[in-house]
PDB file of C-alpha atoms in Angstrom:
ATOM      1  CA  MET A   1       0.017   0.070   0.130  1.00 45.00           C
ATOM      2  CA  ARG A   2       2.809   2.523   0.879  1.00 43.00           C
ATOM      3  CA  ASN A   3       4.440   1.831  -2.629  1.00 47.00           C
ATOM      4  CA  ALA A   4       1.125   2.461  -4.309  1.00 49.00           C
ATOM      5  CA  ALA A   5       0.298   5.400  -2.622  1.00 45.00           C
ATOM      6  CA  ARG A   6       3.986   6.548  -3.269  1.00 45.00           C
ATOM      7  CA  LYS A   7       3.612   6.093  -7.321  1.00 48.00           C
ATOM      8  CA  GLN A   8       0.331   7.991  -7.229  1.00 50.00           C
ATOM      9  CA  SER A   9       1.717  10.853  -5.289  1.00 44.00           C
ATOM     10  CA  PRO A  10       2.237  14.137  -7.414  1.00 45.00           C
ATOM     11  CA  PHE A  11       5.378  14.883  -5.763  1.00 41.00           C
ATOM     12  CA  ARG A  12       7.293  11.509  -6.503  1.00 43.00           C
ATOM     13  CA  GLN A  13       9.579  13.225  -9.042  1.00 39.00           C
ATOM     14  CA  LEU A  14      10.913  15.561  -6.339  1.00 37.00           C
ATOM     15  CA  GLU A  15      14.503  14.810  -5.343  1.00 41.00           C
ATOM     16  CA  PHE A  16      16.446  16.536  -2.599  1.00 40.00           C
ATOM     17  CA  CYS A  17      20.161  16.223  -2.821  1.00 40.00           C
ATOM     18  CA  PHE A  18      22.352  17.469   0.226  1.00 42.00           C
ATOM     19  CA  GLY A  19      25.830  17.370  -1.240  1.00 45.00           C
ATOM     20  CA  THR A  20      28.968  18.818   0.098  1.00 43.00           C
ATOM     21  CA  PRO A  21      29.364  22.504  -1.186  1.00 43.00           C
ATOM     22  CA  GLU A  22      32.179  22.721  -3.767  1.00 53.00           C
ATOM     23  CA  ILE A  23      35.118  25.009  -2.461  1.00 55.00           C
ATOM     24  CA  LEU A  24      37.055  26.906  -4.861  1.00 68.00           C
ATOM     25  CA  SER A  25      40.972  26.395  -4.626  1.00 84.00           C
ATOM     26  CA  LEU A  26      42.858  29.479  -4.848  1.00 88.00           C
ATOM     27  CA  PRO A  27      45.043  29.967  -7.952  1.00 93.00           C
ATOM     28  CA  SER A  28      48.735  30.177  -7.310  1.00 95.00           C
ATOM     29  CA  ALA A  29      50.252  33.539  -7.484  1.00 95.00           C
ATOM     30  CA  ARG A  30      52.545  32.039 -10.234  1.00 96.00           C
ATOM     31  CA  GLU A  31      49.165  31.572 -12.514  1.00 97.00           C
ATOM     32  CA  LEU A  32      47.606  34.770 -11.569  1.00 97.00           C
ATOM     33  CA  LYS A  33      51.095  36.485 -12.672  1.00 97.00           C
ATOM     34  CA  GLY A  34      51.110  34.478 -16.019  1.00 97.00           C
ATOM     35  CA  ARG A  35      47.265  35.668 -16.399  1.00 97.00           C
ATOM     36  CA  ALA A  36      48.448  39.257 -15.944  1.00 97.00           C
ATOM     37  CA  ALA A  37      51.295  38.909 -18.171  1.00 97.00           C
ATOM     38  CA  SER A  38      49.498  37.852 -20.899  1.00 97.00           C
ATOM     39  CA  LEU A  39      46.856  40.702 -20.563  1.00 97.00           C
ATOM     40  CA  LEU A  40      49.758  43.272 -20.731  1.00 97.00           C
ATOM     41  CA  ARG A  41      51.372  41.495 -23.782  1.00 97.00           C
ATOM     42  CA  ALA A  42      48.266  42.230 -25.754  1.00 97.00           C
ATOM     43  CA  LEU A  43      48.391  45.981 -24.862  1.00 97.00           C
ATOM     44  CA  ASN A  44      52.186  46.578 -25.751  1.00 96.00           C
ATOM     45  CA  ALA A  45      53.111  46.511 -21.828  1.00 96.00           C
ATOM     46  CA  GLU A  46      55.637  43.817 -21.841  1.00 95.00           C
ATOM     47  CA  THR A  47      58.277  45.748 -19.857  1.00 95.00           C
ATOM     48  CA  LEU A  48      55.521  46.068 -17.116  1.00 96.00           C
ATOM     49  CA  GLY A  49      54.574  42.481 -17.126  1.00 96.00           C
ATOM     50  CA  ALA A  50      58.108  41.589 -16.886  1.00 96.00           C
ATOM     51  CA  ARG A  51      58.468  43.270 -13.683  1.00 96.00           C
ATOM     52  CA  LEU A  52      55.213  42.322 -12.169  1.00 97.00           C
ATOM     53  CA  ARG A  53      54.372  40.386  -9.159  1.00 97.00           C
ATOM     54  CA  VAL A  54      51.559  39.197  -7.495  1.00 97.00           C
ATOM     55  CA  GLU A  55      50.951  37.468  -4.144  1.00 97.00           C
ATOM     56  CA  TRP A  56      48.094  36.501  -1.928  1.00 96.00           C
ATOM     57  CA  ASN A  57      48.288  38.653   1.283  1.00 94.00           C
ATOM     58  CA  GLY A  58      46.514  36.807   4.664  1.00 91.00           C
ATOM     59  CA  ARG A  59      46.773  40.187   6.165  1.00 90.00           C
ATOM     60  CA  MET A  60      44.106  41.849   4.228  1.00 88.00           C
ATOM     61  CA  ARG A  61      40.517  42.410   5.920  1.00 83.00           C
ATOM     62  CA  THR A  62      38.325  44.819   4.300  1.00 82.00           C
ATOM     63  CA  THR A  63      40.172  45.163   1.135  1.00 88.00           C
ATOM     64  CA  VAL A  64      40.013  42.705  -1.600  1.00 92.00           C
ATOM     65  CA  GLY A  65      43.125  43.886  -3.517  1.00 93.00           C
ATOM     66  CA  ARG A  66      46.165  46.498  -3.437  1.00 95.00           C
ATOM     67  CA  ALA A  67      48.456  47.692  -6.502  1.00 95.00           C
ATOM     68  CA  ASP A  68      51.806  49.208  -5.798  1.00 94.00           C
ATOM     69  CA  PHE A  69      53.400  50.873  -8.751  1.00 92.00           C
ATOM     70  CA  ARG A  70      56.890  51.262  -7.122  1.00 91.00           C
ATOM     71  CA  ARG A  71      57.204  47.483  -6.265  1.00 95.00           C
ATOM     72  CA  CYS A  72      55.527  46.488  -9.287  1.00 96.00           C
ATOM     73  CA  LEU A  73      53.315  44.176  -6.720  1.00 97.00           C
ATOM     74  CA  ILE A  74      49.503  43.345  -6.689  1.00 97.00           C
ATOM     75  CA  SER A  75      48.152  41.829  -3.338  1.00 97.00           C
ATOM     76  CA  LEU A  76      44.892  39.712  -3.044  1.00 96.00           C
ATOM     77  CA  ASN A  77      42.884  39.003  -0.309  1.00 94.00           C
ATOM     78  CA  PRO A  78      42.348  35.067   0.092  1.00 93.00           C
ATOM     79  CA  ALA A  79      38.947  35.837   1.387  1.00 91.00           C
ATOM     80  CA  LEU A  80      38.188  36.105  -2.536  1.00 91.00           C
ATOM     81  CA  GLN A  81      38.144  32.268  -2.759  1.00 90.00           C
ATOM     82  CA  GLN A  82      34.431  32.693  -1.385  1.00 88.00           C
ATOM     83  CA  PHE A  83      32.954  34.790  -4.092  1.00 88.00           C
ATOM     84  CA  GLY A  84      34.420  32.714  -7.021  1.00 90.00           C
ATOM     85  CA  ALA A  85      36.709  32.473  -9.896  1.00 93.00           C
ATOM     86  CA  ALA A  86      35.161  35.551 -11.781  1.00 93.00           C
ATOM     87  CA  GLU A  87      35.537  37.718  -8.745  1.00 93.00           C
ATOM     88  CA  ILE A  88      39.361  36.947  -8.210  1.00 94.00           C
ATOM     89  CA  ASP A  89      39.787  37.619 -12.133  1.00 96.00           C
ATOM     90  CA  ARG A  90      37.879  40.860 -11.923  1.00 95.00           C
ATOM     91  CA  THR A  91      39.912  42.016  -8.857  1.00 96.00           C
ATOM     92  CA  LEU A  92      43.121  41.075 -10.540  1.00 97.00           C
ATOM     93  CA  ARG A  93      42.260  43.335 -13.717  1.00 97.00           C
ATOM     94  CA  HIS A  94      41.083  46.017 -11.391  1.00 96.00           C
ATOM     95  CA  GLU A  95      44.401  46.213  -9.576  1.00 96.00           C
ATOM     96  CA  LEU A  96      46.155  45.828 -12.698  1.00 97.00           C
ATOM     97  CA  ALA A  97      44.474  48.711 -14.369  1.00 97.00           C
ATOM     98  CA  HIS A  98      46.451  50.718 -11.606  1.00 95.00           C
ATOM     99  CA  LEU A  99      49.847  49.601 -12.706  1.00 96.00           C
ATOM    100  CA  LEU A 100      48.866  49.830 -16.531  1.00 96.00           C
ATOM    101  CA  ALA A 101      47.540  53.561 -15.977  1.00 95.00           C
ATOM    102  CA  GLN A 102      50.402  54.468 -14.125  1.00 93.00           C
ATOM    103  CA  PHE A 103      53.078  52.735 -16.241  1.00 94.00           C
ATOM    104  CA  ARG A 104      51.377  54.727 -19.372  1.00 91.00           C
ATOM    105  CA  PHE A 105      51.288  58.436 -17.758  1.00 86.00           C
ATOM    106  CA  CYS A 106      53.861  58.111 -14.839  1.00 75.00           C
ATOM    107  CA  LYS A 107      56.563  60.064 -17.197  1.00 62.00           C
ATOM    108  CA  ARG A 108      54.071  62.672 -18.694  1.00 62.00           C
ATOM    109  CA  ARG A 109      51.909  63.852 -15.631  1.00 67.00           C
ATOM    110  CA  ARG A 110      50.303  63.037 -12.465  1.00 74.00           C
ATOM    111  CA  ILE A 111      47.134  60.815 -12.389  1.00 84.00           C
ATOM    112  CA  LEU A 112      44.251  60.065  -9.781  1.00 86.00           C
ATOM    113  CA  PRO A 113      44.158  56.712  -8.273  1.00 87.00           C
ATOM    114  CA  HIS A 114      40.714  56.286 -10.281  1.00 90.00           C
ATOM    115  CA  GLY A 115      40.751  58.844 -12.673  1.00 91.00           C
ATOM    116  CA  ARG A 116      39.840  58.882 -16.156  1.00 92.00           C
ATOM    117  CA  GLU A 117      43.438  57.163 -17.171  1.00 93.00           C
ATOM    118  CA  TRP A 118      42.691  54.166 -14.705  1.00 95.00           C
ATOM    119  CA  ARG A 119      39.136  53.596 -16.253  1.00 95.00           C
ATOM    120  CA  ASN A 120      40.747  53.563 -19.738  1.00 96.00           C
ATOM    121  CA  ALA A 121      42.663  50.692 -18.501  1.00 96.00           C
ATOM    122  CA  CYS A 122      40.017  49.180 -16.937  1.00 97.00           C
ATOM    123  CA  CYS A 123      38.199  49.264 -20.709  1.00 97.00           C
ATOM    124  CA  ASP A 124      41.444  47.795 -22.258  1.00 97.00           C
ATOM    125  CA  LEU A 125      41.523  44.793 -19.755  1.00 97.00           C
ATOM    126  CA  GLY A 126      37.920  43.958 -20.232  1.00 97.00           C
ATOM    127  CA  ILE A 127      36.287  45.472 -17.270  1.00 96.00           C
ATOM    128  CA  ALA A 128      34.720  48.709 -18.486  1.00 95.00           C
ATOM    129  CA  GLY A 129      32.461  50.477 -16.245  1.00 92.00           C
ATOM    130  CA  GLU A 130      34.302  49.197 -13.164  1.00 93.00           C
ATOM    131  CA  HIS A 131      33.755  51.027  -9.922  1.00 90.00           C
ATOM    132  CA  ALA A 132      36.205  52.315  -7.471  1.00 89.00           C
ATOM    133  CA  GLY A 133      35.427  50.141  -4.638  1.00 83.00           C
ATOM    134  CA  HIS A 134      34.030  46.898  -3.960  1.00 78.00           C
ATOM    135  CA  THR A 135      30.985  45.864  -2.173  1.00 76.00           C
ATOM    136  CA  LEU A 136      31.641  42.257  -1.047  1.00 79.00           C
ATOM    137  CA  PRO A 137      30.671  41.448   2.663  1.00 75.00           C
ATOM    138  CA  LEU A 138      34.036  41.282   4.157  1.00 71.00           C
ATOM    139  CA  ILE A 139      34.565  41.335   7.903  1.00 60.00           C
ATOM    140  CA  GLY A 140      37.272  43.663   9.246  1.00 51.00           C
ATOM    141  CA  ARG A 141      38.403  45.088  12.483  1.00 50.00           C
ATOM    142  CA  GLU A 142      37.127  48.488  13.509  1.00 51.00           C
ATOM    143  CA  LEU A 143      40.142  50.951  13.743  1.00 54.00           C
ATOM    144  CA  ARG A 144      40.286  53.954  15.559  1.00 68.00           C
ATOM    145  CA  ARG A 145      40.603  57.154  13.165  1.00 69.00           C
ATOM    146  CA  SER A 146      42.941  59.404  15.178  1.00 80.00           C
ATOM    147  CA  PHE A 147      43.625  61.846  12.645  1.00 88.00           C
ATOM    148  CA  VAL A 148      41.272  64.047  11.043  1.00 90.00           C
ATOM    149  CA  TYR A 149      42.267  66.197   7.641  1.00 91.00           C
ATOM    150  CA  ARG A 150      40.318  68.863   6.255  1.00 92.00           C
ATOM    151  CA  CYS A 151      40.163  70.357   2.818  1.00 93.00           C
ATOM    152  CA  LYS A 152      40.778  74.290   2.830  1.00 90.00           C
ATOM    153  CA  LYS A 153      38.170  74.729   0.101  1.00 92.00           C
ATOM    154  CA  CYS A 154      35.189  72.857   1.063  1.00 94.00           C
ATOM    155  CA  GLN A 155      35.912  72.117   4.529  1.00 92.00           C
ATOM    156  CA  ARG A 156      35.210  68.707   4.415  1.00 91.00           C
ATOM    157  CA  ASP A 157      36.793  66.295   6.806  1.00 89.00           C
ATOM    158  CA  PHE A 158      38.693  63.183   6.328  1.00 88.00           C
ATOM    159  CA  PRO A 159      39.320  61.060   9.308  1.00 86.00           C
ATOM    160  CA  ARG A 160      42.293  58.576   9.113  1.00 84.00           C
ATOM    161  CA  VAL A 161      43.655  55.622  10.873  1.00 79.00           C
ATOM    162  CA  ARG A 162      47.000  56.677  10.165  1.00 82.00           C
ATOM    163  CA  ARG A 163      48.924  59.756   9.111  1.00 86.00           C
ATOM    164  CA  ILE A 164      49.090  60.745   5.536  1.00 86.00           C
ATOM    165  CA  ARG A 165      52.414  60.286   4.290  1.00 83.00           C
ATOM    166  CA  ARG A 166      52.232  61.837   0.688  1.00 85.00           C
ATOM    167  CA  ALA A 167      50.385  64.803  -0.782  1.00 86.00           C
ATOM    168  CA  THR A 168      47.007  64.103  -0.713  1.00 89.00           C
ATOM    169  CA  ALA A 169      44.010  66.374  -1.989  1.00 90.00           C
ATOM    170  CA  CYS A 170      40.190  66.423  -1.861  1.00 92.00           C
ATOM    171  CA  LEU A 171      39.224  64.351  -4.978  1.00 89.00           C
ATOM    172  CA  ALA A 172      35.861  66.336  -5.304  1.00 90.00           C
ATOM    173  CA  CYS A 173      37.261  69.693  -5.190  1.00 93.00           C
ATOM    174  CA  CYS A 174      39.966  68.289  -7.776  1.00 91.00           C
ATOM    175  CA  ARG A 175      36.876  67.077 -10.064  1.00 89.00           C
ATOM    176  CA  LYS A 176      35.523  70.271  -9.854  1.00 90.00           C
ATOM    177  CA  PHE A 177      37.978  73.105 -10.052  1.00 92.00           C
ATOM    178  CA  ALA A 178      41.127  70.804 -11.998  1.00 90.00           C
ATOM    179  CA  ARG A 179      39.379  68.548 -14.267  1.00 86.00           C
ATOM    180  CA  GLY A 180      40.008  65.629 -11.884  1.00 84.00           C
ATOM    181  CA  ASP A 181      44.093  66.343 -11.788  1.00 87.00           C
ATOM    182  CA  TYR A 182      45.635  66.727  -8.326  1.00 89.00           C
ATOM    183  CA  ASP A 183      45.756  70.368  -7.527  1.00 90.00           C
ATOM    184  CA  GLU A 184      47.866  71.557  -4.443  1.00 91.00           C
ATOM    185  CA  ARG A 185      45.165  74.437  -3.334  1.00 93.00           C
ATOM    186  CA  PHE A 186      42.720  71.425  -2.290  1.00 92.00           C
ATOM    187  CA  ARG A 187      45.514  69.424  -0.376  1.00 91.00           C
ATOM    188  CA  LEU A 188      44.396  68.014   2.870  1.00 92.00           C
ATOM    189  CA  GLN A 189      45.577  69.694   6.301  1.00 91.00           C
ATOM    190  CA  LEU A 190      45.767  68.021   9.481  1.00 91.00           C
ATOM    191  CA  VAL A 191      43.546  69.513  12.057  1.00 89.00           C
ATOM    192  CA  LYS A 192      42.954  67.449  15.021  1.00 77.00           C
ATOM    193  CA  SER A 193      42.423  64.043  16.530  1.00 65.00           C
ATOM    194  CA  CYS A 194      39.198  62.272  16.831  1.00 55.00           C
ATOM    195  CA  SER A 195      37.226  59.378  18.493  1.00 49.00           C
ATOM    196  CA  PRO A 196      36.519  56.070  16.325  1.00 44.00           C
ATOM    197  CA  ARG A 197      33.579  57.117  13.739  1.00 46.00           C
ATOM    198  CA  LYS A 198      32.866  56.159  10.584  1.00 45.00           C
ATOM    199  CA  PHE A 199      33.293  58.861   8.015  1.00 44.00           C
ATOM    200  CA  PRO A 200      32.533  58.999   4.211  1.00 45.00           C
ATOM    201  CA  GLY A 201      35.890  60.364   2.540  1.00 46.00           C
ATOM    202  CA  VAL A 202      37.387  60.457  -0.947  1.00 51.00           C
ATOM    203  CA  PHE A 203      41.069  61.547  -1.417  1.00 51.00           C
ATOM    204  CA  ALA A 204      42.915  62.388  -4.513  1.00 55.00           C
ATOM    205  CA  LYS A 205      46.565  61.602  -4.011  1.00 53.00           C
ATOM    206  CA  SER A 206      49.878  62.816  -6.181  1.00 53.00           C
ATOM    207  CA  PRO A 207      51.565  59.734  -7.797  1.00 47.00           C
TER     208      PRO A 207
END
């Protein structure tokens, strides 16, 4: 009777599978470097590709990637593993675009970290329309922002965890009054210390 009832049941074709979720293995730094170097060769930037280094940096918390042009180094957060291969590839190209933009223009003029030169490099690397920041749900530490910098033009405050070590200007004012280029008139000035709070801030740094 139980078998007969099972055959007549309208739900007999449903199957429930509870398998172990597949965990993506991180590609090696060597593999990522080869991928990036191949992209640079296609854009006539072999010199940059020859110097390029890629690493996985387990000390990263809320940052998914970082590009250091002086060291020609791209650092990636191993937490990208949980977001899939496509996110790893996109982040690699995002950071590579920083190096490529600086490589193209470093001898001619200063550029903004996420200015038009970077956006053009993103297009060339196949990630047109890329955003400056990520929206991935990474969990980080709450750090005390002990230093407050202020733009002399718009009077906007920019709290920072650490002191700013190089000339940094207000990005909004640079875009409004200097066509997006770094302008010394809008350089941020240290004004005071502060308690830990969350402040939105955008900076324009001199290369």
